[in-house]
Short mmCIF file of N, CA and C in Angstrom, two decimals:
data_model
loop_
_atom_site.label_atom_id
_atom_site.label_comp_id
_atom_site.label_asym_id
_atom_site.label_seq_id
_atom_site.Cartn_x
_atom_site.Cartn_y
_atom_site.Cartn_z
N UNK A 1 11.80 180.26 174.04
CA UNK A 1 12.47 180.00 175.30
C UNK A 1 13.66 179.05 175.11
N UNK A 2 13.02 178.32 174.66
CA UNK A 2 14.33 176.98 173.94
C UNK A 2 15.95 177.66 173.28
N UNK A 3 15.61 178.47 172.25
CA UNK A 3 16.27 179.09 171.59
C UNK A 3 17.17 180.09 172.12
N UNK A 4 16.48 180.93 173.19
CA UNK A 4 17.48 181.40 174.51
C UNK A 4 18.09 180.89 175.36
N UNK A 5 18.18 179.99 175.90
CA UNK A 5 18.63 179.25 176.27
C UNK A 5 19.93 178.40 175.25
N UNK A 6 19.75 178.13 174.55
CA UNK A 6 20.70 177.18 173.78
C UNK A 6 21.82 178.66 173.21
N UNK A 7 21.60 179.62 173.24
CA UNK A 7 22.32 180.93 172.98
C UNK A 7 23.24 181.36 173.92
N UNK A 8 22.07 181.37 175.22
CA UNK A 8 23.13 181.88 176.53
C UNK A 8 24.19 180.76 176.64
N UNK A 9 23.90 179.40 176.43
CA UNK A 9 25.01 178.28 176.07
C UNK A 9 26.03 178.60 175.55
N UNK A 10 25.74 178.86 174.14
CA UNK A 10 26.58 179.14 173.50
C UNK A 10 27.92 180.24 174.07
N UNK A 11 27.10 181.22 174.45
CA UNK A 11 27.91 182.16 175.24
C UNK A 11 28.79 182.08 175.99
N UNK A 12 28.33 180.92 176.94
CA UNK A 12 29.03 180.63 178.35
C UNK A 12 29.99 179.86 178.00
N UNK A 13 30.29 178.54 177.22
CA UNK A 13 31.16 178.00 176.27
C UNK A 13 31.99 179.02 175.82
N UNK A 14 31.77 180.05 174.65
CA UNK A 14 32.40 181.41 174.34
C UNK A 14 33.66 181.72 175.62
N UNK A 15 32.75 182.59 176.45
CA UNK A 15 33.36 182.56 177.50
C UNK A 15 34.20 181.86 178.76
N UNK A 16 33.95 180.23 178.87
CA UNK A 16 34.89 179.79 179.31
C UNK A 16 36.52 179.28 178.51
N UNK A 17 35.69 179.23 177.24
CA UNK A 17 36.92 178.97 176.04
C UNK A 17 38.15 179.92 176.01
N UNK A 18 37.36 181.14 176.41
CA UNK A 18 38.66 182.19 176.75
C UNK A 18 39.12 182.41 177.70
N UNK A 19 38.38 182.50 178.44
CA UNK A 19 39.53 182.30 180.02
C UNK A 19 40.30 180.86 180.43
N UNK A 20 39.79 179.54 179.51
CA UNK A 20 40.87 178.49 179.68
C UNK A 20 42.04 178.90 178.84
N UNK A 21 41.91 179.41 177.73
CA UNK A 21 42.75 179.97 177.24
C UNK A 21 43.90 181.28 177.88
N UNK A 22 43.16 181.73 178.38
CA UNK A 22 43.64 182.81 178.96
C UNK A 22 45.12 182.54 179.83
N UNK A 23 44.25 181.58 180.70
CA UNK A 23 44.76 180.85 182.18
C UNK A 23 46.13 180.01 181.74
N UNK A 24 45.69 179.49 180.37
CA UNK A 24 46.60 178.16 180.00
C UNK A 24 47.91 178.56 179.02
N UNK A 25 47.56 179.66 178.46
CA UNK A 25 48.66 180.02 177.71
C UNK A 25 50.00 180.59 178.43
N UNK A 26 49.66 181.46 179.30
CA UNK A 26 51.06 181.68 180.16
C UNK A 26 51.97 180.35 180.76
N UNK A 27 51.19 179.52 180.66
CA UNK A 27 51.81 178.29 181.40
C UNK A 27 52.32 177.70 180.34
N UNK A 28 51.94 177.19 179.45
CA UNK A 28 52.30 176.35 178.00
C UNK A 28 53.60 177.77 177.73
N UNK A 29 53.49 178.90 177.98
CA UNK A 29 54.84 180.02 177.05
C UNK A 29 55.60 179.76 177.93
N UNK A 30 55.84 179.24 179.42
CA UNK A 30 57.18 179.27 180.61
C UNK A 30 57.64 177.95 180.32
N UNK A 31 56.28 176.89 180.25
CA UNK A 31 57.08 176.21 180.08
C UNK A 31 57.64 175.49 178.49
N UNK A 32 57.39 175.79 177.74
CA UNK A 32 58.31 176.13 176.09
C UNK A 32 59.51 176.99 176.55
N UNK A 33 59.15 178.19 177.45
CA UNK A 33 60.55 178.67 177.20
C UNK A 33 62.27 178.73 178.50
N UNK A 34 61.27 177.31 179.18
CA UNK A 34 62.12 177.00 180.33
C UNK A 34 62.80 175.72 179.76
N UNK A 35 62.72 175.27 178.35
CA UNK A 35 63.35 174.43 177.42
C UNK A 35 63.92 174.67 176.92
N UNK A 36 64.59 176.07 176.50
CA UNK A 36 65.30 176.50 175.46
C UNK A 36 66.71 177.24 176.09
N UNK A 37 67.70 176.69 175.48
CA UNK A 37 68.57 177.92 175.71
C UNK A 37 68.89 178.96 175.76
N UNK A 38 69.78 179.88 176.13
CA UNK A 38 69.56 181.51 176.39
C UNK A 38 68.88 182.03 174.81
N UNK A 39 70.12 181.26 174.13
CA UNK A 39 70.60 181.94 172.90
C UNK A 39 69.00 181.79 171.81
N UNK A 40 68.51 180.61 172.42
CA UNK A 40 67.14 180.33 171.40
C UNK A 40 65.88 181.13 172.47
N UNK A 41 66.01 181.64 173.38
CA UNK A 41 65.29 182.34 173.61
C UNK A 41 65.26 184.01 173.63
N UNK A 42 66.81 184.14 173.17
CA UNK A 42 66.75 185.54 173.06
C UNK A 42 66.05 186.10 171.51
N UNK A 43 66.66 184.86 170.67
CA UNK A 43 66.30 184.81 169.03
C UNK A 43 64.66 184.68 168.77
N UNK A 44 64.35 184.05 169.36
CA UNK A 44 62.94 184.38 169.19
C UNK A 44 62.41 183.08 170.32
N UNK A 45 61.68 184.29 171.40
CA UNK A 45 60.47 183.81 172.79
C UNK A 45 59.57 182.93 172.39
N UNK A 46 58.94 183.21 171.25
CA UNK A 46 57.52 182.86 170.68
C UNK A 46 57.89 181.35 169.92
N UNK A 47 59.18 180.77 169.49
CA UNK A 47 59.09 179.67 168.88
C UNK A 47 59.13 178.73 169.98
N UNK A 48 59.49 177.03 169.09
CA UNK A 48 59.25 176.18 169.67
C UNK A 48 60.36 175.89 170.17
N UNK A 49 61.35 175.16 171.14
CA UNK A 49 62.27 174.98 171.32
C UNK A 49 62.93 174.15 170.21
N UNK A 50 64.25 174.42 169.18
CA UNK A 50 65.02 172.97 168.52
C UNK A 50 64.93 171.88 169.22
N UNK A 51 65.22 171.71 170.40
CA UNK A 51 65.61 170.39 171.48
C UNK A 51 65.23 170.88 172.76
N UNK A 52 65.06 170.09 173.28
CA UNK A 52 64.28 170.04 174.56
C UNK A 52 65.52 170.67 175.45
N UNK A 53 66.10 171.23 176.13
CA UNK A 53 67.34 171.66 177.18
C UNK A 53 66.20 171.79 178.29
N UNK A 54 67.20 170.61 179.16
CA UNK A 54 66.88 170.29 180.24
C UNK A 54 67.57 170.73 181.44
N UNK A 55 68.30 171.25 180.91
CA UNK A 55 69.33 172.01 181.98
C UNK A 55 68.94 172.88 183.22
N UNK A 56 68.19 173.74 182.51
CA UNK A 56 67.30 174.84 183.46
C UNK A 56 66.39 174.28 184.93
N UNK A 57 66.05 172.90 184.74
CA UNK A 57 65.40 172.63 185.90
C UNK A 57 66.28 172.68 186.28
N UNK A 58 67.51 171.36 186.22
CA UNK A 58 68.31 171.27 186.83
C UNK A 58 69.11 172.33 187.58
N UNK A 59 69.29 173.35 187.17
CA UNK A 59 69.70 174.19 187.88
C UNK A 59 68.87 174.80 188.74
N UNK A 60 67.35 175.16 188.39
CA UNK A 60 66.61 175.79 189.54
C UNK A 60 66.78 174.72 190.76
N UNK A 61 66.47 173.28 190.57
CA UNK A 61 66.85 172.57 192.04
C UNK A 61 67.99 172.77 192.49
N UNK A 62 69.26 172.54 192.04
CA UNK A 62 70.41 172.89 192.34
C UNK A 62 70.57 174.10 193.15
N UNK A 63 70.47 174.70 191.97
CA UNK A 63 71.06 176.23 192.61
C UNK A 63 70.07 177.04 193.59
N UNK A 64 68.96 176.72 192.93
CA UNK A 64 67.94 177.71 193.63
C UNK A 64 66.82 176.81 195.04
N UNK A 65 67.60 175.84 195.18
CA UNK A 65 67.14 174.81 196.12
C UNK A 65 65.00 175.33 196.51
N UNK A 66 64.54 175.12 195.39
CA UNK A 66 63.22 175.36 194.91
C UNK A 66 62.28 174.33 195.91
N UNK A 67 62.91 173.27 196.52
CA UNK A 67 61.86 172.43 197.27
C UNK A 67 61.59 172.92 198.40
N UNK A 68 62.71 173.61 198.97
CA UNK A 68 62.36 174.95 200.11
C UNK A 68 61.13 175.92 200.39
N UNK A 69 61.12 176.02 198.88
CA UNK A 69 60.21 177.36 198.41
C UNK A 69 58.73 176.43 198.48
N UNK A 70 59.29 175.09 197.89
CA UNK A 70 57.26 174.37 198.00
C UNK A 70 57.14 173.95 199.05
N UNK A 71 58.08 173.31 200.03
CA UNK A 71 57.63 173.08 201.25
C UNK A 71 56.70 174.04 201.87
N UNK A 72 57.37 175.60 201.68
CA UNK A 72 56.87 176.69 202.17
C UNK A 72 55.64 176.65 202.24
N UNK A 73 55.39 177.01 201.11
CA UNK A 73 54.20 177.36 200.27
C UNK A 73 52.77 176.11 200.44
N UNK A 74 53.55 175.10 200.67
CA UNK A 74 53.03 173.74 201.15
C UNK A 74 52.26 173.94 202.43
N UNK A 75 53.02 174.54 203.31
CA UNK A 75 53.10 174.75 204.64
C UNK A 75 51.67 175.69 204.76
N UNK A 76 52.12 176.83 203.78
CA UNK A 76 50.87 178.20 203.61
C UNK A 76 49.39 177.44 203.63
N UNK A 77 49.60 177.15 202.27
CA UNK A 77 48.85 176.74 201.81
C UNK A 77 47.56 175.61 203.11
N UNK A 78 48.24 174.78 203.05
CA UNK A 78 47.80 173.15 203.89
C UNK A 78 47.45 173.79 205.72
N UNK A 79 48.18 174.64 206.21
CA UNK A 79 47.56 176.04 206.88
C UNK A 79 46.28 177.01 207.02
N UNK A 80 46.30 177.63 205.94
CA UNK A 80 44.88 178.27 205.51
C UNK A 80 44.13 177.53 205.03
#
């Protein structure tokens, strides 16, 4: 009984290990590749950025006035 138990453990560990993984990797790849310039992201997606380019936020607030979009969503959200 002991021994089943310490298995199905094992399992469930198994299994949450991959769906944190799962969950966490798309987020860790946007944001690596919301650091990089065009040119280092056209050359290769999958590396690390040379230098951090910080530019890209800056422009999503700027240009894409993004606090709009969380207020929104704020709004949804804090709503339902």
């Amino acid at each position: 009984m002991r021994k089943k138990q310490k298995l199905s453990t094992v399992f469930i560990f198994i299994g949450m290990s991959l769906m944190t993984i799962t969950f966490l990797y798309p987020l860790a790849y946007m944001m690596l590749n919301a650091m990089k310039t065009k040119q280092e992201y056209y050359k290769n997606s999958f590396s690390l950025p040379s230098s951090f380019y910080l530019d890209n936020f800056k422009l999503i607030i700027t240009d894409f006035n993004i606090f709009a979009y969380f207020k929104s969503s704020l709004v949804v959200a804090v709503t339902s």
